[in-house]
Every structure is written in C-alpha cells, then in structure tokens.
Amino acid sequence: MNAIISASELASDLTGANPPVVLDVRWQLTVPNGASFDGRAAYAAGHIPGAVYVDLDTELASAPGERGRHPLPDLEVFGAAMRGAGVSAGTPVVVYDGGQGWAAARAWWLLRWTGHPDVRVLDGGLPAWEGALETSAPTPAEGDFVPLPGDFGFLDAERAAALARSGVLFDARAGERYRGDVEPIDRVGGHIPGAVSAPTNENVGPDGRFLPAEQLAERFKALGAVDGAAVGVYCGSGVSGAHEVLALAVAGIPAALYVGSWSEWSSDPSRPVAVGPDPQ
C-alpha cells in the first residue's frame, strides 16, 4: 500500500463504497511575529468535507519534558482521540495538514506504529485539495481502534545511538542545525555522533509534494540506506523526522523514528555531541 495519496484519489475515495476517515492535523512550529498557530481556528475556517480536527500537541504528543518537546502521547489519550474521530481498525484513514506534511506524517507514523493497517497522507496537504471546503464540524460515529505499539518503528536514545554505529541514522533537521552552526531551540547544537545529515525539506518539490519514489530511493541510498541496512531518523522533536520516515516509506525503505530526537538527546549533558559536517 502506498503511504501517500493524491488529492484526486482522495476525492474519488470519499465517494466510494468504503470512504476513509479524514484527519486534519494542521500545525506549525512557528508563525510570523512569534504568535502561536491556532490549528483549530484554521480548521474551523475551512476543511476538507468530513474531516475531523486532531491536535498535535495534546493528542499526538504528551507534555514537553525530559523526553523531548513532543514525546509519545499517552496511548489512552491517543486512542480516545482516534476513536472519537471515527477511526476503526478496518476503516482506511487519510491525514492532511497545511501543506508542510510534518504534522500529518506524525499522525501517520503513530497510527502505523500502533497497528492501524491502512493510513495514508495527502500529498501536498490542504493546498493540493481542489474540491470544496466546509466549516461545520462533523460528528462521526465512535470508532473501535485500540493502539497496540509494534516492535519495529520506534527508537529511544540508546537504540538511536547504537543504530548510528551499526546502520544508518538520518538527521532530518536543516544542515546548519546538524553542523551546530546555529541552534535556535535546544540546549546545544550539533548532532548524534555517527548520524548522517539528510534534511527532510529535500524530499519534496517546490509544491510541497514528495519527489518521485525512484528519486527518493536514489537519494537515500546515496546517503547510506543501501539494501539490508537498518535505518532510523531523528529531528528536533519527532515531527519533521516522521516526515522523513514517510519519505523513506514512499521510497520503499522501512525506517524507525527516534521520537525524543535532538530535544531529548541534547537535554542530557552526559550524552556526546558531534559538530561540523562530518558524522563523527
């Protein structure tokens, strides 16, 4: 199953015999003038018909702390949010955001990691949607999805450090943060020793849609994700890293996510930090 879906495919599926549950996960890390982004207000102003709003900060993550800025959500909270949105184990799910793809990818990763078999991300997000929008919030029937985390797909700090030595650990942040040239958010700049710089914004074109699968596969293989290599990804707080895991899935390369990411790693002064363009 493809991990992404085009706007035209979604429009067709919504009129089909088994329409997907659609989740709106609009979120932004920063907005102009330092104001907070209000995803719920954006949703209320217009969303894909039938879509249900999901809040990244409270339903797809737990409170910031020692485990990072967007640690794993409490599974009971996450499960209740998904069931309230109408998500069932046997119903396909499509997730979208405002176009960047990071927040939608976070929801996609959580659903896949906790056992949902059929989740896709709208390629290009809401800007790619050419149909009508609605402003009323639907009241879907309660779903039956119960999140059950799998053995594959999740990395903690120790596993991420080990993978950087034994396989391939991609750093999905901007190159300047990887090198430690700047660090606008976390305690210290740099990267996990052994990690390879692979900014996630290089996985999409100017329109925000993913590059062709073959092109993505060539990119990741050139960076070390060759056949047989175990692959993991981290970022600042486990959001843009999920987008890179999604890009790897589009390329046919399975990968795990270090959810705590640099915000967790760098909070502990005892953990090693590498700086500069070299992985080590």
Tab-separated table of N, CA, C and O in Angstrom, residues 1-3 108-109 152-153 163 168 170 203 212-233 241-257:
chain	number	residue	atom	x	y	z
A	1	MET	N	0.835	-1.190	0.000
A	1	MET	CA	0.000	0.000	0.000
A	1	MET	C	0.872	1.242	0.000
A	1	MET	O	1.832	1.332	0.764
A	2	ASN	N	0.525	2.194	-0.860
A	2	ASN	CA	1.265	3.441	-0.899
A	2	ASN	C	1.001	4.242	0.369
A	2	ASN	O	-0.115	4.254	0.887
A	3	ALA	N	2.023	4.926	0.862
A	3	ALA	CA	1.883	5.698	2.098
A	3	ALA	C	1.278	7.075	1.865
A	3	ALA	O	0.923	7.749	2.826
A	108	TRP	N	0.375	9.876	10.851
A	108	TRP	CA	0.555	8.646	10.057
A	108	TRP	C	1.468	7.676	10.791
A	108	TRP	O	1.141	6.489	10.925
A	109	TRP	N	2.609	8.162	11.290
A	109	TRP	CA	3.559	7.276	11.965
A	109	TRP	C	2.950	6.663	13.220
A	109	TRP	O	3.081	5.458	13.463
A	152	PHE	N	8.679	-2.887	15.840
A	152	PHE	CA	9.512	-2.152	14.900
A	152	PHE	C	8.990	-0.740	14.718
A	152	PHE	O	7.792	-0.497	14.784
A	153	GLY	N	9.895	0.176	14.482
A	153	GLY	CA	9.488	1.525	14.119
A	153	GLY	C	9.801	2.582	15.142
A	153	GLY	O	9.721	3.769	14.838
A	163	LEU	N	22.194	2.523	16.562
A	163	LEU	CA	21.923	2.462	15.124
A	163	LEU	C	22.875	3.356	14.340
A	163	LEU	O	23.261	3.037	13.208
A	168	VAL	N	22.194	3.049	9.715
A	168	VAL	CA	22.147	4.423	9.221
A	168	VAL	C	21.134	5.205	10.047
A	168	VAL	O	19.971	4.808	10.149
A	170	PHE	N	19.563	8.911	10.128
A	170	PHE	CA	19.442	10.186	9.424
A	170	PHE	C	19.004	11.289	10.376
A	170	PHE	O	18.104	11.097	11.203
A	203	ASN	N	13.222	16.291	0.421
A	203	ASN	CA	12.432	15.165	-0.077
A	203	ASN	C	11.210	15.601	-0.870
A	203	ASN	O	10.483	14.760	-1.397
A	212	PRO	N	9.424	11.890	-6.808
A	212	PRO	CA	9.097	10.520	-7.226
A	212	PRO	C	9.839	9.488	-6.388
A	212	PRO	O	10.960	9.718	-5.923
A	213	ALA	N	9.197	8.332	-6.204
A	213	ALA	CA	9.768	7.289	-5.352
A	213	ALA	C	11.171	6.893	-5.786
A	213	ALA	O	12.059	6.678	-4.945
A	214	GLU	N	11.395	6.789	-7.095
A	214	GLU	CA	12.709	6.387	-7.582
A	214	GLU	C	13.774	7.417	-7.216
A	214	GLU	O	14.896	7.065	-6.847
A	215	GLN	N	13.414	8.687	-7.292
A	215	GLN	CA	14.354	9.750	-6.954
A	215	GLN	C	14.665	9.754	-5.451
A	215	GLN	O	15.814	9.952	-5.040
A	216	LEU	N	13.640	9.518	-4.647
A	216	LEU	CA	13.861	9.429	-3.207
A	216	LEU	C	14.746	8.236	-2.862
A	216	LEU	O	15.652	8.350	-2.026
A	217	ALA	N	14.493	7.108	-3.504
A	217	ALA	CA	15.306	5.920	-3.232
A	217	ALA	C	16.767	6.167	-3.581
A	217	ALA	O	17.675	5.771	-2.833
A	218	GLU	N	17.010	6.839	-4.700
A	218	GLU	CA	18.391	7.153	-5.089
A	218	GLU	C	19.049	8.063	-4.057
A	218	GLU	O	20.214	7.880	-3.702
A	219	ARG	N	18.299	9.051	-3.571
A	219	ARG	CA	18.850	9.971	-2.573
A	219	ARG	C	19.263	9.220	-1.303
A	219	ARG	O	20.374	9.382	-0.804
A	220	PHE	N	18.358	8.409	-0.778
A	220	PHE	CA	18.634	7.738	0.485
A	220	PHE	C	19.729	6.671	0.349
A	220	PHE	O	20.546	6.496	1.259
A	221	LYS	N	19.756	5.997	-0.774
A	221	LYS	CA	20.806	5.004	-0.965
A	221	LYS	C	22.173	5.668	-1.072
A	221	LYS	O	23.176	5.146	-0.572
A	222	ALA	N	22.222	6.841	-1.707
A	222	ALA	CA	23.484	7.575	-1.797
A	222	ALA	C	23.966	8.030	-0.423
A	222	ALA	O	25.168	8.211	-0.199
A	223	LEU	N	23.029	8.189	0.510
A	223	LEU	CA	23.372	8.600	1.867
A	223	LEU	C	23.629	7.420	2.799
A	223	LEU	O	23.893	7.622	3.985
A	224	GLY	N	23.515	6.206	2.275
A	224	GLY	CA	23.867	5.033	3.066
A	224	GLY	C	22.772	4.033	3.314
A	224	GLY	O	23.026	2.967	3.892
A	225	ALA	N	21.535	4.326	2.905
A	225	ALA	CA	20.429	3.403	3.134
A	225	ALA	C	20.390	2.343	2.042
A	225	ALA	O	19.428	2.238	1.278
A	226	VAL	N	21.443	1.553	1.993
A	226	VAL	CA	21.552	0.505	0.984
A	226	VAL	C	20.744	-0.705	1.432
A	226	VAL	O	20.312	-0.807	2.582
A	227	ASP	N	20.536	-1.639	0.511
A	227	ASP	CA	19.764	-2.833	0.833
A	227	ASP	C	20.375	-3.559	2.025
A	227	ASP	O	21.585	-3.787	2.083
A	228	GLY	N	19.522	-3.907	2.981
A	228	GLY	CA	19.978	-4.648	4.148
A	228	GLY	C	20.369	-3.787	5.327
A	228	GLY	O	20.547	-4.298	6.440
A	229	ALA	N	20.517	-2.482	5.131
A	229	ALA	CA	20.910	-1.598	6.226
A	229	ALA	C	19.696	-1.232	7.075
A	229	ALA	O	18.637	-0.904	6.544
A	230	ALA	N	19.856	-1.281	8.387
A	230	ALA	CA	18.809	-0.790	9.285
A	230	ALA	C	18.846	0.729	9.266
A	230	ALA	O	19.913	1.341	9.304
A	231	VAL	N	17.669	1.354	9.193
A	231	VAL	CA	17.585	2.809	9.009
A	231	VAL	C	16.723	3.421	10.114
A	231	VAL	O	15.670	2.884	10.470
A	232	GLY	N	17.173	4.546	10.640
A	232	GLY	CA	16.402	5.311	11.601
A	232	GLY	C	16.491	6.786	11.284
A	232	GLY	O	17.343	7.229	10.506
A	233	VAL	N	15.609	7.563	11.890
A	233	VAL	CA	15.546	9.009	11.643
A	233	VAL	C	15.282	9.731	12.963
A	233	VAL	O	14.546	9.240	13.815
A	241	GLY	N	10.982	14.544	11.633
A	241	GLY	CA	11.582	13.219	11.433
A	241	GLY	C	10.559	12.217	10.935
A	241	GLY	O	10.876	11.329	10.134
A	242	ALA	N	9.307	12.338	11.409
A	242	ALA	CA	8.249	11.455	10.913
A	242	ALA	C	8.025	11.669	9.421
A	242	ALA	O	7.715	10.733	8.678
A	243	HIS	N	8.191	12.913	8.980
A	243	HIS	CA	8.052	13.221	7.556
A	243	HIS	C	9.137	12.513	6.747
A	243	HIS	O	8.888	12.036	5.634
A	244	GLU	N	10.344	12.424	7.311
A	244	GLU	CA	11.404	11.701	6.600
A	244	GLU	C	11.151	10.193	6.606
A	244	GLU	O	11.426	9.514	5.612
A	245	VAL	N	10.604	9.672	7.702
A	245	VAL	CA	10.225	8.258	7.719
A	245	VAL	C	9.184	7.991	6.642
A	245	VAL	O	9.211	6.959	5.957
A	246	LEU	N	8.248	8.941	6.463
A	246	LEU	CA	7.245	8.813	5.409
A	246	LEU	C	7.897	8.844	4.033
A	246	LEU	O	7.546	8.047	3.151
A	247	ALA	N	8.852	9.749	3.824
A	247	ALA	CA	9.561	9.805	2.545
A	247	ALA	C	10.290	8.500	2.271
A	247	ALA	O	10.310	8.003	1.136
A	248	LEU	N	10.890	7.927	3.296
A	248	LEU	CA	11.566	6.636	3.145
A	248	LEU	C	10.553	5.548	2.786
A	248	LEU	O	10.837	4.678	1.952
A	249	ALA	N	9.377	5.600	3.388
A	249	ALA	CA	8.341	4.622	3.044
A	249	ALA	C	7.921	4.754	1.592
A	249	ALA	O	7.702	3.754	0.900
A	250	VAL	N	7.789	5.994	1.120
A	250	VAL	CA	7.460	6.210	-0.291
A	250	VAL	C	8.538	5.593	-1.183
A	250	VAL	O	8.246	5.036	-2.244
A	251	ALA	N	9.788	5.674	-0.726
A	251	ALA	CA	10.914	5.113	-1.475
A	251	ALA	C	11.041	3.602	-1.313
A	251	ALA	O	11.913	2.992	-1.941
A	252	GLY	N	10.201	3.002	-0.471
A	252	GLY	CA	10.261	1.568	-0.262
A	252	GLY	C	11.294	1.132	0.759
A	252	GLY	O	11.722	-0.022	0.763
A	253	ILE	N	11.695	2.053	1.643
A	253	ILE	CA	12.733	1.766	2.635
A	253	ILE	C	12.121	1.886	4.023
A	253	ILE	O	11.764	2.988	4.460
A	254	PRO	N	11.985	0.777	4.762
A	254	PRO	CA	11.434	0.874	6.116
A	254	PRO	C	12.414	1.566	7.052
A	254	PRO	O	13.625	1.384	6.953
A	255	ALA	N	11.890	2.372	7.966
A	255	ALA	CA	12.741	3.115	8.885
A	255	ALA	C	12.024	3.316	10.209
A	255	ALA	O	10.791	3.355	10.275
A	256	ALA	N	12.817	3.459	11.264
A	256	ALA	CA	12.292	3.712	12.601
A	256	ALA	C	12.486	5.184	12.950
A	256	ALA	O	13.333	5.872	12.379
A	257	LEU	N	11.713	5.664	13.921
A	257	LEU	CA	11.762	7.060	14.346
A	257	LEU	C	12.235	7.162	15.787
A	257	LEU	O	11.696	6.485	16.673
